[in-house]
Short mmCIF file of C-alpha atoms and ligand atoms in Angstrom, two decimals:
data_model
loop_
_atom_site.label_atom_id
_atom_site.label_comp_id
_atom_site.label_asym_id
_atom_site.label_seq_id
_atom_site.Cartn_x
_atom_site.Cartn_y
_atom_site.Cartn_z
CA UNK Y 1 -3.72 -6.37 40.97
CA UNK Y 2 -0.99 -4.94 38.76
CA UNK Y 3 -2.75 -4.11 35.50
CA UNK Y 4 -1.01 -2.89 32.36
CA UNK Y 5 -2.96 -1.03 29.71
CA UNK Y 6 -1.32 -1.07 26.30
CA UNK Y 7 -2.65 2.31 25.16
CA UNK Y 8 -4.49 4.20 27.86
CA UNK Y 9 -4.14 7.83 26.90
CA UNK Y 10 -7.08 8.26 24.60
CA UNK Y 11 -10.60 7.00 23.98
CA UNK Y 12 -11.09 3.30 24.80
CA UNK Y 13 -7.78 2.89 26.60
CA UNK Y 14 -8.48 5.96 28.71
CA UNK Y 15 -11.80 4.45 29.84
CA UNK Y 16 -10.03 1.15 30.59
CA UNK Y 17 -7.64 3.03 32.88
CA UNK Y 18 -10.56 4.73 34.66
CA UNK Y 19 -12.39 1.43 35.12
CA UNK Y 20 -9.29 -0.37 36.38
CA UNK Y 21 -8.50 2.40 38.88
CA UNK Y 22 -12.11 2.37 40.12
CA UNK Y 23 -11.82 -1.35 40.66
CA UNK Y 24 -8.74 -0.84 42.84
CA UNK Y 25 -5.98 -2.01 40.50
CA UNK Y 26 -2.46 -0.65 40.38
CA UNK Y 27 -2.42 0.65 36.81
CA UNK Y 28 0.38 1.43 34.37
CA UNK Y 29 -0.02 2.50 30.76
CA UNK Y 30 2.39 1.95 27.88
CA UNK Y 31 2.34 4.42 24.99
CA UNK Y 32 4.81 6.41 22.90
CA UNK Y 33 3.84 9.54 24.80
CA UNK Y 34 2.53 11.27 21.67
CA UNK Y 35 -1.15 11.42 22.52
CA UNK Y 36 -0.97 12.92 25.99
CA UNK Y 37 -1.00 11.56 29.51
CA UNK Y 38 -3.21 8.84 31.01
CA UNK Y 39 -5.85 9.74 33.63
CA UNK Y 40 -4.48 10.69 37.02
CA UNK Y 41 -3.63 7.71 39.19
CA UNK Y 42 -2.01 5.61 36.44
CA UNK Y 43 1.73 5.39 35.96
CA UNK Y 44 2.81 6.34 32.43
CA UNK Y 45 5.43 4.10 30.82
CA UNK Y 46 6.76 5.07 27.43
CA UNK Y 47 8.06 3.30 24.36
CA UNK Y 48 7.08 2.16 20.88
CA UNK Y 49 5.51 -1.28 20.94
CA UNK Y 50 6.89 -2.00 17.49
CA UNK Y 51 10.37 -1.99 19.09
CA UNK Y 52 11.12 -5.39 20.72
CA UNK Y 53 13.28 -3.83 23.46
CA UNK Y 54 10.90 -1.03 24.44
CA UNK Y 55 8.32 -2.81 26.60
CA UNK Y 56 10.76 -4.87 28.74
CA UNK Y 57 12.85 -1.72 29.25
CA UNK Y 58 9.85 0.37 30.28
CA UNK Y 59 8.52 -2.32 32.63
CA UNK Y 60 11.96 -2.43 34.28
CA UNK Y 61 11.09 -5.45 36.42
CA UNK Y 62 7.47 -4.44 37.18
CA UNK Y 63 5.47 -7.59 36.41
CA UNK Y 64 1.88 -6.99 35.37
CA UNK Y 65 -0.61 -9.66 36.40
CA UNK Y 66 -3.33 -8.46 34.02
CA UNK Y 67 -3.20 -6.79 30.61
CA UNK Y 68 -5.80 -4.92 28.60
CA UNK Y 69 -4.44 -4.31 25.11
CA UNK Y 70 -6.15 -1.48 23.24
CA UNK Y 71 -3.37 -0.33 20.90
CA UNK Y 72 -2.30 -3.27 18.74
CA UNK Y 73 -2.36 -2.64 15.00
CA UNK Y 74 0.87 -4.21 13.70
CA UNK Y 75 2.32 -7.70 13.68
CA UNK Y 76 5.47 -6.51 15.46
CA UNK Y 77 3.37 -4.97 18.24
CA UNK Y 78 1.67 -8.33 18.79
CA UNK Y 79 4.88 -10.37 18.60
CA UNK Y 80 6.62 -8.07 21.09
CA UNK Y 81 3.71 -8.19 23.55
CA UNK Y 82 3.60 -11.98 23.24
CA UNK Y 83 7.31 -12.21 24.05
CA UNK Y 84 7.10 -9.91 27.09
CA UNK Y 85 3.69 -10.69 28.60
CA UNK Y 86 3.01 -14.39 28.06
CA UNK Y 87 2.88 -15.23 31.77
CA UNK Y 88 -0.01 -12.97 32.83
CA UNK Y 89 -3.15 -14.26 34.57
CA UNK Y 90 -5.55 -12.45 32.24
CA UNK Y 91 -5.08 -10.73 28.87
CA UNK Y 92 -8.02 -8.93 27.26
CA UNK Y 93 -7.16 -7.94 23.70
CA UNK Y 94 -9.11 -5.44 21.62
CA UNK Y 95 -9.45 -6.86 18.14
CA UNK Y 96 -12.00 -5.97 15.50
CA UNK Y 97 -14.73 -7.58 13.43
CA UNK Y 98 -12.26 -6.96 10.60
CA UNK Y 99 -10.32 -9.97 11.90
CA UNK Y 100 -12.99 -12.06 10.16
CA UNK Y 101 -12.29 -12.88 6.52
CA UNK Y 102 -15.89 -12.23 5.54
CA UNK Y 103 -16.53 -8.98 7.42
CA UNK Y 104 -17.39 -6.68 5.91
CA UNK Y 105 -19.90 -7.47 4.49
CA UNK Y 106 -20.80 -10.24 6.95
CA UNK Y 107 -23.06 -11.49 8.37
CA UNK Y 108 -21.07 -12.91 11.31
CA UNK Y 109 -22.37 -15.94 13.16
CA UNK Y 110 -21.07 -17.41 16.42
CA UNK Y 111 -17.35 -16.71 16.90
CA UNK Y 112 -16.01 -20.25 16.55
CA UNK Y 113 -17.84 -20.86 13.29
CA UNK Y 114 -16.31 -17.91 11.45
CA UNK Y 115 -12.85 -18.01 9.81
CA UNK Y 116 -10.39 -15.21 10.53
CA UNK Y 117 -7.64 -13.95 8.20
CA UNK Y 118 -4.61 -16.24 7.88
CA UNK Y 119 -2.65 -14.39 5.18
CA UNK Y 120 0.66 -12.49 5.47
CA UNK Y 121 -0.89 -9.30 4.14
CA UNK Y 122 -0.05 -6.15 6.14
CA UNK Y 123 -3.59 -4.86 6.67
CA UNK Y 124 -5.78 -3.98 9.62
CA UNK Y 125 -7.87 -7.19 9.70
CA UNK Y 126 -5.07 -9.65 8.87
CA UNK Y 127 -2.83 -7.97 11.48
CA UNK Y 128 -5.53 -8.25 14.15
CA UNK Y 129 -6.00 -11.93 13.29
CA UNK Y 130 -2.23 -12.50 13.49
CA UNK Y 131 -2.14 -10.78 16.87
CA UNK Y 132 -4.95 -12.99 18.15
CA UNK Y 133 -3.02 -16.11 17.16
CA UNK Y 134 0.38 -15.19 18.59
CA UNK Y 135 -1.03 -13.77 21.81
CA UNK Y 136 -3.35 -16.75 22.35
CA UNK Y 137 -0.36 -19.06 21.88
CA UNK Y 138 1.73 -17.09 24.38
CA UNK Y 139 -0.93 -16.46 27.05
CA UNK Y 140 -2.99 -19.65 26.78
CA UNK Y 141 -6.54 -20.06 28.13
CA UNK Y 142 -6.57 -16.66 29.87
CA UNK Y 143 -6.43 -14.83 26.52
CA UNK Y 144 -9.63 -13.14 25.43
CA UNK Y 145 -10.04 -11.38 22.12
CA UNK Y 146 -12.85 -8.85 21.88
CA UNK Y 147 -13.72 -8.43 18.20
CA UNK Y 148 -15.12 -4.97 18.50
CA UNK Y 149 -17.69 -3.35 16.26
CA UNK Y 150 -18.47 0.35 16.34
CA UNK Y 151 -17.28 1.99 19.59
CA UNK Y 152 -18.59 5.44 20.54
CA UNK Y 153 -18.64 7.73 23.56
CA UNK Y 154 -16.79 10.59 25.23
CA UNK Y 155 -13.11 11.05 24.30
CA UNK Y 156 -13.65 9.65 20.79
CA UNK Y 157 -11.10 11.54 18.68
CA UNK Y 158 -12.48 10.22 15.39
CA UNK Y 159 -15.76 12.22 15.71
CA UNK Y 160 -18.03 10.04 13.58
CA UNK Y 161 -20.93 10.40 16.01
CA UNK Y 162 -19.34 13.72 16.96
CA UNK Y 163 -19.71 15.14 13.45
CA UNK Y 164 -23.41 14.31 13.46
CA UNK Y 165 -23.84 16.01 16.82
CA UNK Y 166 -22.06 19.13 15.59
CA UNK Y 167 -23.98 19.24 12.31
CA UNK Y 168 -27.39 18.55 13.79
CA UNK Y 169 -26.83 21.07 16.58
CA UNK Y 170 -26.39 23.79 13.92
CA UNK Y 171 -29.94 23.02 12.77
CA UNK Y 172 -31.51 23.83 9.40
CA UNK Y 173 -31.80 21.43 6.50
CA UNK Y 174 -29.63 18.37 6.96
CA UNK Y 175 -28.83 15.83 4.22
CA UNK Y 176 -29.68 12.27 5.30
CA UNK Y 177 -29.54 9.04 3.26
CA UNK Y 178 -33.12 8.33 2.12
CA UNK Y 179 -32.91 4.53 2.15
CA UNK Y 180 -30.42 4.50 5.01
CA UNK Y 181 -32.68 5.84 7.74
CA UNK Y 182 -34.21 2.40 8.38
CA UNK Y 183 -30.96 0.47 8.30
CA UNK Y 184 -30.03 -1.20 11.57
CA UNK Y 185 -27.08 0.10 13.55
CA UNK Y 186 -25.61 -0.96 16.87
CA UNK Y 187 -22.91 0.65 18.93
CA UNK Y 188 -21.07 -0.10 22.11
CA UNK Y 189 -20.28 2.66 24.60
CA UNK Y 190 -16.51 2.76 25.19
CA UNK Y 191 -17.14 2.91 28.94
CA UNK Y 192 -19.22 -0.29 28.94
CA UNK Y 193 -16.64 -2.07 26.83
CA UNK Y 194 -13.80 -0.80 29.03
CA UNK Y 195 -15.31 -2.02 32.31
CA UNK Y 196 -16.15 -5.36 30.76
CA UNK Y 197 -12.59 -5.80 29.41
CA UNK Y 198 -11.16 -5.23 32.89
CA UNK Y 199 -13.64 -7.74 34.35
CA UNK Y 200 -12.72 -10.32 31.71
CA UNK Y 201 -9.00 -9.90 32.44
CA UNK Y 202 -9.65 -10.20 36.19
CA UNK Y 203 -11.49 -13.48 35.64
CA UNK Y 204 -8.86 -14.84 33.27
CA UNK Y 205 -11.72 -15.36 30.82
CA UNK Y 206 -10.56 -16.72 27.47
CA UNK Y 207 -11.89 -17.07 23.94
CA UNK Y 208 -13.22 -14.89 21.17
CA UNK Y 209 -16.17 -12.55 21.65
CA UNK Y 210 -18.02 -10.34 19.17
CA UNK Y 211 -17.99 -7.15 21.23
CA UNK Y 212 -20.61 -4.84 19.81
CA UNK Y 213 -24.02 -3.47 20.58
CA UNK Y 214 -26.88 -5.98 20.28
CA UNK Y 215 -28.65 -6.63 16.99
CA UNK Y 216 -31.84 -4.56 16.83
CA UNK Y 217 -30.45 -1.79 19.06
CA UNK Y 218 -31.62 1.06 16.84
CA UNK Y 219 -31.66 2.33 13.28
CA UNK Y 220 -29.59 4.99 11.57
CA UNK Y 221 -32.59 7.32 11.62
CA UNK Y 222 -33.20 6.46 15.28
CA UNK Y 223 -29.65 7.47 16.14
CA UNK Y 224 -30.01 10.79 14.29
CA UNK Y 225 -33.29 11.44 16.15
CA UNK Y 226 -31.47 10.96 19.45
CA UNK Y 227 -28.80 13.42 18.27
CA UNK Y 228 -31.55 15.93 17.42
CA UNK Y 229 -33.18 15.49 20.86
CA UNK Y 230 -29.92 15.70 22.77
CA UNK Y 231 -28.77 18.87 21.00
CA UNK Y 232 -32.25 20.47 21.18
CA UNK Y 233 -32.00 21.17 17.48
CA UNK Y 234 -34.62 22.20 14.92
CA UNK Y 235 -32.81 20.26 12.18
CA UNK Y 236 -35.00 19.16 9.31
CA UNK Y 237 -34.05 15.92 7.53
CA UNK Y 238 -33.65 16.20 3.77
CA UNK Y 239 -33.58 12.61 2.47
CA UNK Y 240 -31.39 12.12 -0.61
CA UNK Y 241 -31.68 8.83 -2.53
CA UNK Y 242 -28.66 6.55 -2.46
CA UNK Y 243 -28.22 6.71 -6.24
CA UNK Y 244 -27.79 10.49 -6.02
CA UNK Y 245 -25.41 10.26 -3.09
CA UNK Y 246 -23.26 7.78 -4.96
CA UNK Y 247 -23.38 9.86 -8.17
CA UNK Y 248 -22.17 12.88 -6.18
CA UNK Y 249 -19.25 10.85 -4.76
CA UNK Y 250 -20.56 10.89 -1.22
CA UNK Y 251 -18.37 8.34 0.58
CA UNK Y 252 -20.19 5.94 2.84
CA UNK Y 253 -19.02 5.90 6.49
CA UNK Y 254 -16.87 9.04 5.96
CA UNK Y 255 -18.97 11.83 4.38
CA UNK Y 256 -22.17 10.66 6.05
CA UNK Y 257 -20.54 9.10 9.09
CA UNK Y 258 -21.75 5.60 10.03
CA UNK Y 259 -23.89 5.29 6.87
CA UNK Y 260 -23.42 2.19 4.71
CA UNK Y 261 -24.93 1.62 1.30
CA UNK Y 262 -27.90 -0.75 1.28
CA UNK Y 263 -25.98 -3.63 -0.25
CA UNK Y 264 -23.50 -3.69 2.64
CA UNK Y 265 -25.80 -2.56 5.44
CA UNK Y 266 -28.05 -5.57 4.85
CA UNK Y 267 -25.49 -7.88 6.47
CA UNK Y 268 -22.77 -5.74 8.07
CA UNK Y 269 -24.76 -5.08 11.24
CA UNK Y 270 -25.88 -8.69 11.51
CA UNK Y 271 -23.31 -9.99 14.00
CA UNK Y 272 -24.06 -12.65 16.59
CA UNK Y 273 -23.60 -11.19 20.08
CA UNK Y 274 -24.91 -14.13 22.11
CA UNK Y 275 -21.55 -14.79 23.73
CA UNK Y 276 -20.99 -11.12 24.65
CA UNK Y 277 -24.37 -11.07 26.38
CA UNK Y 278 -23.65 -14.34 28.19
CA UNK Y 279 -20.37 -12.86 29.42
CA UNK Y 280 -22.11 -9.73 30.70
CA UNK Y 281 -21.21 -7.04 28.13
CA UNK Y 282 -23.92 -4.49 28.83
CA UNK Y 283 -25.02 -1.55 26.70
CA UNK Y 284 -26.23 1.59 28.44
CA UNK Y 285 -29.18 3.45 26.86
CA UNK Y 286 -28.24 5.10 23.59
CA UNK Y 287 -29.62 8.43 24.87
CA UNK Y 288 -27.06 8.39 27.69
CA UNK Y 289 -24.15 7.64 25.37
CA UNK Y 290 -25.14 10.39 22.94
CA UNK Y 291 -25.85 12.94 25.69
CA UNK Y 292 -22.54 12.24 27.46
CA UNK Y 293 -20.62 12.45 24.19
CA UNK Y 294 -22.24 15.82 23.42
CA UNK Y 295 -21.52 17.09 26.94
CA UNK Y 296 -17.86 16.06 26.58
CA UNK Y 297 -17.58 17.74 23.18
CA UNK Y 298 -18.82 21.02 24.58
CA UNK Y 299 -16.88 20.99 27.81
CA UNK Y 300 -13.47 19.74 26.80
CA UNK Y 301 -10.74 20.89 24.51
CA UNK Y 302 -11.24 18.47 21.67
CA UNK Y 303 -8.31 16.19 20.86
CA UNK Y 304 -7.08 16.34 17.26
CA UNK Y 305 -8.04 13.69 14.75
CA UNK Y 306 -5.44 10.86 14.76
CA UNK Y 307 -2.93 10.95 11.88
CA UNK Y 308 -4.02 9.34 8.60
CA UNK Y 309 -7.72 9.50 9.49
CA UNK Y 310 -10.01 11.21 6.99
CA UNK Y 311 -11.98 14.06 8.54
CA UNK Y 312 -15.55 12.81 8.97
CA UNK Y 313 -18.51 14.70 7.57
CA UNK Y 314 -20.08 16.12 4.47
CA UNK Y 315 -17.93 18.88 2.97
CA UNK Y 316 -19.94 22.15 2.92
CA UNK Y 317 -19.85 22.42 -0.87
CA UNK Y 318 -21.14 18.89 -1.32
CA UNK Y 319 -23.91 19.57 1.18
CA UNK Y 320 -24.93 22.73 -0.74
CA UNK Y 321 -24.92 20.80 -4.01
CA UNK Y 322 -27.13 18.01 -2.58
CA UNK Y 323 -29.59 20.49 -1.04
CA UNK Y 324 -29.93 22.55 -4.22
CA UNK Y 325 -33.41 22.26 -5.70
CA UNK Y 326 -34.84 20.29 -2.79
N1 NAP R 401 -13.24 3.01 17.32
C1 NAP R 401 -13.90 1.97 16.87
O1 NAP R 401 -15.07 2.07 16.47
C2 NAP R 401 -13.21 0.60 16.84
C3 NAP R 401 -13.87 -0.46 16.23
C4 NAP R 401 -13.28 -1.73 16.27
C5 NAP R 401 -12.06 -1.90 16.91
N2 NAP R 401 -11.42 -0.83 17.46
C6 NAP R 401 -10.15 -1.07 18.17
O2 NAP R 401 -10.27 -0.47 19.44
C7 NAP R 401 -8.96 -0.22 19.95
C8 NAP R 401 -8.95 1.08 20.69
O3 NAP R 401 -9.12 2.14 19.79
P1 NAP R 401 -8.71 3.60 20.25
O4 NAP R 401 -9.18 4.50 19.15
O5 NAP R 401 -9.16 3.82 21.62
O6 NAP R 401 -7.13 3.55 20.33
P2 NAP R 401 -5.98 3.45 19.22
O7 NAP R 401 -6.02 4.62 18.31
O8 NAP R 401 -5.96 2.13 18.58
O9 NAP R 401 -4.69 3.48 20.16
C9 NAP R 401 -4.27 4.66 20.66
C10 NAP R 401 -3.42 4.44 21.90
O10 NAP R 401 -2.33 3.56 21.63
C11 NAP R 401 -1.09 4.24 21.81
N3 NAP R 401 -0.20 3.80 20.74
C12 NAP R 401 -0.43 3.90 19.40
N4 NAP R 401 0.61 3.38 18.72
C13 NAP R 401 1.50 2.94 19.63
C14 NAP R 401 2.79 2.31 19.53
N5 NAP R 401 3.36 2.02 18.37
N6 NAP R 401 3.42 1.97 20.69
C15 NAP R 401 2.86 2.27 21.90
N7 NAP R 401 1.66 2.85 22.04
C16 NAP R 401 0.98 3.19 20.92
C17 NAP R 401 -1.48 5.73 21.75
O11 NAP R 401 -0.61 6.55 22.49
P3 NAP R 401 0.63 7.31 21.75
O12 NAP R 401 0.07 7.94 20.52
O13 NAP R 401 1.08 8.31 22.77
O14 NAP R 401 1.62 6.25 21.47
C18 NAP R 401 -2.86 5.72 22.40
O15 NAP R 401 -2.78 5.66 23.80
C19 NAP R 401 -8.02 -0.32 18.77
O16 NAP R 401 -7.26 -1.50 18.92
C20 NAP R 401 -8.93 -0.43 17.56
O17 NAP R 401 -8.35 -1.26 16.56
C21 NAP R 401 -11.97 0.41 17.44
#
């Protein structure tokens, strides 16, 4: 079928293109052309989705039957897609858990029981919730919104897992959050999510789905252990209590990527994934995801961090300070 990927040149969108091509679709991507080309085999269409004229002009009469939307962050982007693509047979939209009013900190129960943002605020979560509403109204029952949690895997230009792999591979004494090692964490491999999104669009499956790794998948410490195994490192964990990390201005999620303070971690990872499992969202073994990400990081020229993203990882000086006297 004719499948349009909104996005498609990096990370999740790139994997969507690969999955759609493997499944025999005729694939076009729509991007501004700033972040490179899509995988070979897809036709690259260009324009800014915030511009109402850009998508109809780029399509130039080519009518997609299916859409996978990985690049929507603004209200205009959603409104313009709704105006141009309302008639498709399947539209799989990548939203976020941030569409929920109460996440973070969560917990998040079954999708239909949880309110999403309904304010006019120009923010990531409220914009995703707005997009869900306007696109659902335009597309109807064949609109699916995947409220994604943490996505990892090869081609991830944000390098949260990537920073840990780099740091652990260098070995030696590595600062880890003392109370954080037991906190639950769950991730979805971008390739699993991508294939599933294409399948959902093909089926014309509708509704909202919490698209993340299953509860109980692993712990923060478990993930770091896998990174140590995969990189063959001799890294030694140096646990630093949360109070000291906070006092030293260590930012959760950014300086120690994927780490949340206890207060938030208690509920943030507690997200109901029953519907995702029922609809066949699978999660490959964590070891495979981590090993493939590490292999990609070593083999490929690494893409730059997207604009406005803070560089992940513990600054060297802060690491030295935290290790002093331990
Ligand atoms: N990473 C996570 O853990 C996570 C968690 C929850 C949800 N999500 C959601 O997952 C989705 C995919 O994330 P991602 O990191 O793969 O992609 P992304 O950064 O959201 O999107 C990048 C893609 O969109 C294109 N793009 C960006 N702005 C555009 C515009 N104004 N007009 C046309 N194209 C535009 C980019 O190409 P050009 O730069 O060439 O335009 C690129 O192909 C996102 O919607 C994100 O909100 C991610």
